[in-house]
mmCIF file of C-alpha atoms in Angstrom:
data_model
loop_
_atom_site.group_PDB
_atom_site.id
_atom_site.type_symbol
_atom_site.label_atom_id
_atom_site.label_comp_id
_atom_site.label_asym_id
_atom_site.label_seq_id
_atom_site.Cartn_x
_atom_site.Cartn_y
_atom_site.Cartn_z
ATOM 1 C CA MET A 190 0.267 -0.220 0.074
ATOM 2 C CA THR A 191 0.982 3.519 -0.378
ATOM 3 C CA ARG A 192 -0.110 7.359 -0.152
ATOM 4 C CA ILE A 193 0.277 9.790 -2.808
ATOM 5 C CA GLU A 194 0.177 13.551 -2.204
ATOM 6 C CA VAL A 195 -2.603 14.797 -5.511
ATOM 7 C CA GLU A 196 -2.446 18.607 -3.328
ATOM 8 C CA ASP A 197 -0.913 19.819 -0.444
ATOM 9 C CA GLY A 198 -2.430 17.711 2.727
ATOM 10 C CA VAL A 199 -4.441 15.802 0.480
ATOM 11 C CA GLU A 200 -3.130 12.183 0.019
ATOM 12 C CA LEU A 201 -4.863 9.173 -1.914
ATOM 13 C CA PHE A 202 -4.823 6.017 -0.617
ATOM 14 C CA VAL A 203 -3.504 3.043 -3.011
ATOM 15 C CA GLN A 204 -3.390 -0.384 -2.797
ATOM 16 C CA LYS A 205 -1.352 -3.045 -4.761
ATOM 17 C CA TRP A 206 -2.228 -6.593 -5.530
ATOM 18 C CA GLY A 207 0.092 -8.640 -7.318
ATOM 19 C CA SER A 208 2.398 -8.084 -10.919
ATOM 20 C CA GLY A 209 1.611 -8.414 -14.701
ATOM 21 C CA THR A 210 -0.877 -6.110 -16.316
ATOM 22 C CA PRO A 211 -2.051 -3.236 -14.022
ATOM 23 C CA ILE A 212 -6.121 -2.631 -13.965
ATOM 24 C CA VAL A 213 -6.397 0.214 -12.121
ATOM 25 C CA PHE A 214 -10.086 0.263 -10.369
ATOM 26 C CA VAL A 215 -12.028 3.217 -9.759
ATOM 27 C CA HIS A 216 -14.781 2.597 -7.236
ATOM 28 C CA GLY A 217 -18.093 4.024 -7.295
ATOM 29 C CA TRP A 218 -20.209 6.262 -4.840
ATOM 30 C CA PRO A 219 -20.776 5.653 -1.942
ATOM 31 C CA LEU A 220 -17.647 2.618 -1.593
ATOM 32 C CA SER A 221 -14.043 2.647 -1.462
ATOM 33 C CA HIS A 222 -11.359 0.584 -3.098
ATOM 34 C CA ARG A 223 -12.335 -2.585 -0.889
ATOM 35 C CA MET A 224 -15.722 -2.937 -3.064
ATOM 36 C CA PHE A 225 -13.584 -4.983 -5.662
ATOM 37 C CA GLU A 226 -12.595 -7.277 -2.891
ATOM 38 C CA TYR A 227 -13.484 -10.496 -5.032
ATOM 39 C CA GLN A 228 -11.661 -9.389 -8.163
ATOM 40 C CA TYR A 229 -8.257 -8.598 -6.194
ATOM 41 C CA ILE A 230 -8.365 -12.317 -4.593
ATOM 42 C CA GLN A 231 -8.830 -13.676 -8.315
ATOM 43 C CA LEU A 232 -7.245 -11.637 -10.757
ATOM 44 C CA PRO A 233 -3.671 -11.509 -9.727
ATOM 45 C CA ARG A 234 -3.515 -15.719 -10.019
ATOM 46 C CA GLU A 235 -3.992 -15.015 -13.803
ATOM 47 C CA GLY A 236 -1.006 -12.726 -14.036
ATOM 48 C CA ILE A 237 -3.112 -9.485 -13.749
ATOM 49 C CA GLN A 238 -1.478 -6.839 -10.975
ATOM 50 C CA CYS A 239 -4.674 -5.110 -9.692
ATOM 51 C CA ILE A 240 -4.482 -1.074 -8.249
ATOM 52 C CA GLY A 241 -7.177 0.092 -6.506
ATOM 53 C CA ILE A 242 -7.363 3.671 -5.528
ATOM 54 C CA ASP A 243 -9.379 5.682 -3.079
ATOM 55 C CA LEU A 244 -10.672 8.320 -3.988
ATOM 56 C CA ARG A 245 -10.811 11.821 -2.571
ATOM 57 C CA GLY A 246 -13.552 11.816 0.104
ATOM 58 C CA TYR A 247 -13.654 8.159 0.812
ATOM 59 C CA GLY A 248 -12.126 5.099 2.317
ATOM 60 C CA GLN A 249 -8.794 5.945 3.661
ATOM 61 C CA SER A 250 -7.667 8.851 1.204
ATOM 62 C CA SER A 251 -7.838 12.260 3.020
ATOM 63 C CA LYS A 252 -11.418 14.209 3.669
ATOM 64 C CA PRO A 253 -10.713 17.578 3.036
ATOM 65 C CA TRP A 254 -13.758 20.383 3.023
ATOM 66 C CA SER A 255 -13.343 20.801 -0.605
ATOM 67 C CA GLU A 256 -15.366 20.607 -3.839
ATOM 68 C CA TYR A 257 -16.465 17.432 -4.832
ATOM 69 C CA ASP A 258 -16.918 16.864 -8.667
ATOM 70 C CA PHE A 259 -15.707 15.080 -11.426
ATOM 71 C CA ASP A 260 -13.049 17.153 -12.562
ATOM 72 C CA MET A 261 -11.502 17.239 -9.428
ATOM 73 C CA PHE A 262 -11.679 13.323 -9.448
ATOM 74 C CA ALA A 263 -9.983 13.432 -13.007
ATOM 75 C CA ASP A 264 -6.713 15.378 -11.631
ATOM 76 C CA ASP A 265 -6.611 13.077 -8.845
ATOM 77 C CA LEU A 266 -6.499 10.554 -10.872
ATOM 78 C CA LYS A 267 -4.145 12.028 -13.316
ATOM 79 C CA ASN A 268 -1.606 12.493 -10.119
ATOM 80 C CA VAL A 269 -2.098 9.431 -8.903
ATOM 81 C CA LEU A 270 -0.978 7.992 -12.480
ATOM 82 C CA ASP A 271 1.621 10.441 -12.953
ATOM 83 C CA GLU A 272 3.504 9.251 -9.541
ATOM 84 C CA LEU A 273 2.482 5.646 -10.597
ATOM 85 C CA ASP A 274 4.346 5.836 -13.615
ATOM 86 C CA LEU A 275 2.799 2.785 -15.438
ATOM 87 C CA GLU A 276 1.694 3.122 -19.301
ATOM 88 C CA ASP A 277 -0.806 1.401 -20.935
ATOM 89 C CA VAL A 278 -3.145 0.629 -17.955
ATOM 90 C CA VAL A 279 -6.520 -1.097 -18.267
ATOM 91 C CA LEU A 280 -8.860 1.893 -16.258
ATOM 92 C CA ALA A 281 -11.813 0.233 -15.205
ATOM 93 C CA GLY A 282 -14.286 2.161 -13.376
ATOM 94 C CA PHE A 283 -17.879 1.638 -11.038
ATOM 95 C CA SER A 284 -20.833 3.351 -10.862
ATOM 96 C CA MET A 285 -19.976 7.024 -10.023
ATOM 97 C CA GLY A 286 -16.362 4.971 -10.801
ATOM 98 C CA GLY A 287 -17.392 5.027 -14.296
ATOM 99 C CA GLY A 288 -18.002 8.751 -14.770
ATOM 100 C CA VAL A 289 -14.695 9.382 -13.290
ATOM 101 C CA VAL A 290 -12.943 7.611 -16.008
ATOM 102 C CA THR A 291 -15.159 8.921 -18.825
ATOM 103 C CA ARG A 292 -13.823 12.499 -17.830
ATOM 104 C CA TYR A 293 -10.373 11.392 -16.942
ATOM 105 C CA MET A 294 -10.401 10.656 -20.883
ATOM 106 C CA GLY A 295 -11.584 13.807 -22.494
ATOM 107 C CA ARG A 296 -10.037 15.999 -20.021
ATOM 108 C CA HIS A 297 -6.559 14.518 -19.273
ATOM 109 C CA ASN A 298 -6.690 12.845 -23.260
ATOM 110 C CA GLY A 299 -6.292 9.028 -21.809
ATOM 111 C CA ASP A 300 -2.847 9.590 -20.629
ATOM 112 C CA HIS A 301 -1.546 6.511 -19.256
ATOM 113 C CA VAL A 302 -4.455 4.532 -20.368
ATOM 114 C CA GLY A 303 -4.471 1.572 -22.701
ATOM 115 C CA LYS A 304 -7.642 -0.056 -22.400
ATOM 116 C CA VAL A 305 -11.107 1.050 -20.405
ATOM 117 C CA VAL A 306 -13.070 -0.761 -18.556
ATOM 118 C CA MET A 307 -16.748 0.318 -17.913
ATOM 119 C CA ILE A 308 -18.544 -1.670 -14.890
ATOM 120 C CA GLY A 309 -22.106 -0.663 -13.875
ATOM 121 C CA ALA A 310 -21.067 2.810 -15.194
ATOM 122 C CA ALA A 311 -23.046 5.887 -14.472
ATOM 123 C CA SER A 312 -21.849 7.472 -17.743
ATOM 124 C CA PRO A 313 -21.966 9.306 -19.425
ATOM 125 C CA VAL A 314 -25.080 10.797 -18.138
ATOM 126 C CA LEU A 315 -28.274 9.728 -15.452
ATOM 127 C CA ALA A 316 -30.321 12.686 -15.072
ATOM 128 C CA LYS A 317 -33.151 14.181 -17.326
ATOM 129 C CA LYS A 318 -31.877 16.992 -19.745
ATOM 130 C CA SER A 319 -33.668 18.798 -22.181
ATOM 131 C CA ASP A 320 -32.243 17.142 -24.906
ATOM 132 C CA PHE A 321 -32.104 13.823 -22.330
ATOM 133 C CA PRO A 322 -36.082 13.232 -21.410
ATOM 134 C CA GLU A 323 -35.799 9.990 -20.394
ATOM 135 C CA GLY A 324 -33.589 10.570 -18.496
ATOM 136 C CA VAL A 325 -33.597 10.335 -14.325
ATOM 137 C CA ASP A 326 -35.480 12.791 -12.384
ATOM 138 C CA GLU A 327 -33.141 15.075 -11.027
ATOM 139 C CA ASP A 328 -34.402 15.089 -7.865
ATOM 140 C CA ALA A 329 -33.610 11.588 -7.021
ATOM 141 C CA PHE A 330 -30.193 12.642 -6.648
ATOM 142 C CA MET A 331 -30.710 15.810 -4.516
ATOM 143 C CA ASP A 332 -32.964 13.785 -1.964
ATOM 144 C CA LEU A 333 -30.234 11.518 -1.483
ATOM 145 C CA ALA A 334 -27.745 14.176 -1.108
ATOM 146 C CA LYS A 335 -30.436 15.537 1.520
ATOM 147 C CA GLY A 336 -30.688 12.013 3.187
ATOM 148 C CA CYS A 337 -26.632 12.195 3.636
ATOM 149 C CA TYR A 338 -27.139 15.036 6.031
ATOM 150 C CA GLU A 339 -30.465 13.865 7.965
ATOM 151 C CA ASP A 340 -30.007 9.990 8.609
ATOM 152 C CA ARG A 341 -26.744 8.844 6.248
ATOM 153 C CA ALA A 342 -26.569 5.313 7.983
ATOM 154 C CA LYS A 343 -30.266 4.769 6.581
ATOM 155 C CA VAL A 344 -29.087 6.216 3.112
ATOM 156 C CA SER A 345 -26.203 3.973 3.154
ATOM 157 C CA SER A 346 -28.352 0.927 4.092
ATOM 158 C CA ASP A 347 -31.253 1.438 1.278
ATOM 159 C CA PHE A 348 -28.402 1.913 -1.271
ATOM 160 C CA ALA A 349 -26.525 -1.593 -0.017
ATOM 161 C CA SER A 350 -29.871 -3.095 -0.165
ATOM 162 C CA SER A 351 -30.799 -2.188 -3.800
ATOM 163 C CA MET A 352 -27.883 -3.093 -5.075
ATOM 164 C CA PHE A 353 -29.147 -6.765 -5.650
ATOM 165 C CA HIS A 354 -31.212 -9.020 -8.133
ATOM 166 C CA SER A 355 -31.100 -12.200 -5.577
ATOM 167 C CA GLU A 356 -30.765 -11.779 -1.536
ATOM 168 C CA PRO A 357 -27.494 -10.946 -0.044
ATOM 169 C CA SER A 358 -26.369 -12.038 3.363
ATOM 170 C CA PRO A 359 -27.115 -9.616 6.342
ATOM 171 C CA GLU A 360 -23.280 -9.672 6.400
ATOM 172 C CA LEU A 361 -22.673 -8.733 3.047
ATOM 173 C CA LYS A 362 -25.024 -5.924 3.129
ATOM 174 C CA GLY A 363 -23.663 -4.418 6.775
ATOM 175 C CA TRP A 364 -20.197 -4.850 4.838
ATOM 176 C CA LEU A 365 -20.916 -2.346 2.213
ATOM 177 C CA GLN A 366 -22.954 -0.024 4.371
ATOM 178 C CA THR A 367 -20.303 0.080 6.871
ATOM 179 C CA MET A 368 -18.034 0.647 3.666
ATOM 180 C CA SER A 369 -20.119 3.663 2.638
ATOM 181 C CA MET A 370 -19.791 5.140 6.205
ATOM 182 C CA GLU A 371 -16.064 5.613 5.879
ATOM 183 C CA SER A 372 -16.704 7.922 3.527
ATOM 184 C CA SER A 373 -16.843 11.979 4.359
ATOM 185 C CA PRO A 374 -20.873 13.188 4.418
ATOM 186 C CA GLN A 375 -19.775 15.947 2.585
ATOM 187 C CA ALA A 376 -18.002 14.079 -0.047
ATOM 188 C CA MET A 377 -20.970 11.528 -0.179
ATOM 189 C CA ALA A 378 -23.767 14.274 -0.612
ATOM 190 C CA ASP A 379 -21.630 16.653 -3.028
ATOM 191 C CA SER A 380 -20.578 13.557 -5.293
ATOM 192 C CA ILE A 381 -24.073 12.331 -5.533
ATOM 193 C CA GLU A 382 -25.518 16.053 -6.706
ATOM 194 C CA ALA A 383 -22.557 15.438 -9.309
ATOM 195 C CA VAL A 384 -23.645 12.210 -10.547
ATOM 196 C CA GLY A 385 -27.106 14.160 -11.230
ATOM 197 C CA GLU A 386 -25.295 17.785 -12.496
ATOM 198 C CA MET A 387 -23.168 15.398 -14.687
ATOM 199 C CA ASP A 388 -22.936 15.592 -18.929
ATOM 200 C CA LEU A 389 -19.993 13.696 -19.894
ATOM 201 C CA ARG A 390 -21.287 12.878 -23.728
ATOM 202 C CA SER A 391 -18.544 14.947 -25.150
ATOM 203 C CA ASP A 392 -16.052 12.922 -23.810
ATOM 204 C CA LEU A 393 -16.730 9.984 -25.151
ATOM 205 C CA GLU A 394 -15.316 11.179 -28.402
ATOM 206 C CA ALA A 395 -11.990 11.301 -26.454
ATOM 207 C CA ILE A 396 -12.187 7.324 -25.724
ATOM 208 C CA SER A 397 -10.370 5.864 -28.785
ATOM 209 C CA VAL A 398 -8.949 2.687 -27.159
ATOM 210 C CA PRO A 399 -10.486 -0.526 -26.800
ATOM 211 C CA THR A 400 -13.211 -0.515 -24.135
ATOM 212 C CA LEU A 401 -14.915 -3.254 -22.515
ATOM 213 C CA ILE A 402 -18.680 -2.548 -21.207
ATOM 214 C CA CYS A 403 -20.229 -4.810 -17.999
ATOM 215 C CA HIS A 404 -23.287 -4.069 -17.376
ATOM 216 C CA SER A 405 -26.495 -5.912 -15.562
ATOM 217 C CA VAL A 406 -30.038 -5.487 -17.565
ATOM 218 C CA HIS A 407 -31.411 -5.069 -14.412
ATOM 219 C CA ASP A 408 -29.372 -2.581 -13.122
ATOM 220 C CA GLN A 409 -31.749 0.105 -11.312
ATOM 221 C CA ALA A 410 -28.857 2.825 -10.265
ATOM 222 C CA CYS A 411 -27.921 2.955 -13.679
ATOM 223 C CA PRO A 412 -30.396 1.574 -16.056
ATOM 224 C CA PHE A 413 -29.005 -0.446 -18.992
ATOM 225 C CA GLU A 414 -31.087 1.584 -21.354
ATOM 226 C CA LEU A 415 -29.808 5.253 -20.137
ATOM 227 C CA THR A 416 -26.256 4.266 -19.773
ATOM 228 C CA ALA A 417 -24.675 1.045 -21.252
ATOM 229 C CA GLU A 418 -26.511 1.097 -24.290
ATOM 230 C CA LYS A 419 -25.304 5.153 -24.773
ATOM 231 C CA LEU A 420 -21.696 4.392 -24.018
ATOM 232 C CA HIS A 421 -21.858 1.758 -26.714
ATOM 233 C CA GLU A 422 -23.317 3.782 -29.195
ATOM 234 C CA GLY A 423 -20.671 6.602 -27.791
ATOM 235 C CA ILE A 424 -17.685 5.265 -27.979
ATOM 236 C CA GLU A 425 -15.995 4.128 -31.519
ATOM 237 C CA ASN A 426 -13.789 0.759 -30.637
ATOM 238 C CA ALA A 427 -16.218 -0.692 -27.370
ATOM 239 C CA GLU A 428 -17.617 -4.240 -26.639
ATOM 240 C CA LEU A 429 -20.445 -4.380 -24.628
ATOM 241 C CA VAL A 430 -21.354 -7.283 -22.077
ATOM 242 C CA ARG A 431 -24.697 -8.398 -20.865
ATOM 243 C CA PHE A 432 -25.028 -9.888 -17.607
ATOM 244 C CA GLU A 433 -28.257 -11.259 -17.458
ATOM 245 C CA GLU A 434 -28.130 -12.560 -13.268
ATOM 246 C CA SER A 435 -27.017 -9.454 -11.149
ATOM 247 C CA GLU A 436 -28.266 -6.288 -10.736
ATOM 248 C CA HIS A 437 -25.727 -2.962 -9.774
ATOM 249 C CA ALA A 438 -23.429 -5.336 -7.696
ATOM 250 C CA LEU A 439 -22.333 -7.440 -10.857
ATOM 251 C CA PHE A 440 -18.782 -7.137 -8.854
ATOM 252 C CA TYR A 441 -19.900 -9.394 -6.661
ATOM 253 C CA GLU A 442 -23.210 -11.525 -8.476
ATOM 254 C CA GLU A 443 -21.563 -12.526 -11.280
ATOM 255 C CA ARG A 444 -18.257 -12.238 -10.246
ATOM 256 C CA GLU A 445 -16.669 -15.287 -11.984
ATOM 257 C CA LYS A 446 -18.430 -13.793 -15.292
ATOM 258 C CA LEU A 447 -16.842 -10.205 -14.720
ATOM 259 C CA ASN A 448 -13.530 -11.652 -13.617
ATOM 260 C CA GLU A 449 -13.061 -13.811 -16.709
ATOM 261 C CA LYS A 450 -14.143 -10.785 -19.065
ATOM 262 C CA LEU A 451 -11.375 -8.814 -17.300
ATOM 263 C CA VAL A 452 -8.624 -11.207 -17.544
ATOM 264 C CA GLU A 453 -9.683 -11.206 -21.257
ATOM 265 C CA PHE A 454 -9.765 -7.832 -22.145
ATOM 266 C CA ALA A 455 -6.753 -6.768 -19.910
ATOM 267 C CA ARG A 456 -4.369 -9.711 -22.220
#
């Protein structure tokens, strides 16, 4: 493990497992790098190095009082990849992390990145816009942000429960809720507002590297037709893989299939 300073007084926690082709994982809201545990324990056996990053405000990274938006997350990611000094990494983002990856590719011209993976990605746009009337009502994101300041434990518990297609164990839900509660309340609230405000459609043009889109058809948090299909349409060199037996938590519910696809794609 290591800590990388991305600005004065702000450090991001980075964990590495294994050696070989590097996959850099960017977690989703409101979790941390630990959500990819069931990738970390398998992929290194297949010659894949796993690098997990806690975004600013989450997990074991610094939690300053600051603005939390996709530009900031993308800039932090650039600083980490610069410091790691790796080339041609596979950059994988889950949910909000998929939005961070999208913004990174547009804002920083895909520096250090050889391939991209979108896993249940919240990208390129979720909330309704004048030219995107099929989107989710923006009030849903504002209500979640408000809930973070009123009963964050309930928001965390409800979100953990909503991620699964089949009923998970109470212990698994508790693990995800605990992970969520490790985040900064401000980061958690501001980040979900940023998800509601985001429109990353113009960034898709910057993604020219091979891209793998893994998404569940049952996903309620990031509906398949609003995100996965739009990514597939907007990214020139993209493959879309449908996951049929999971919801948002495909990283756990269909971990064997996801891991297999990641290994094939990284190689």
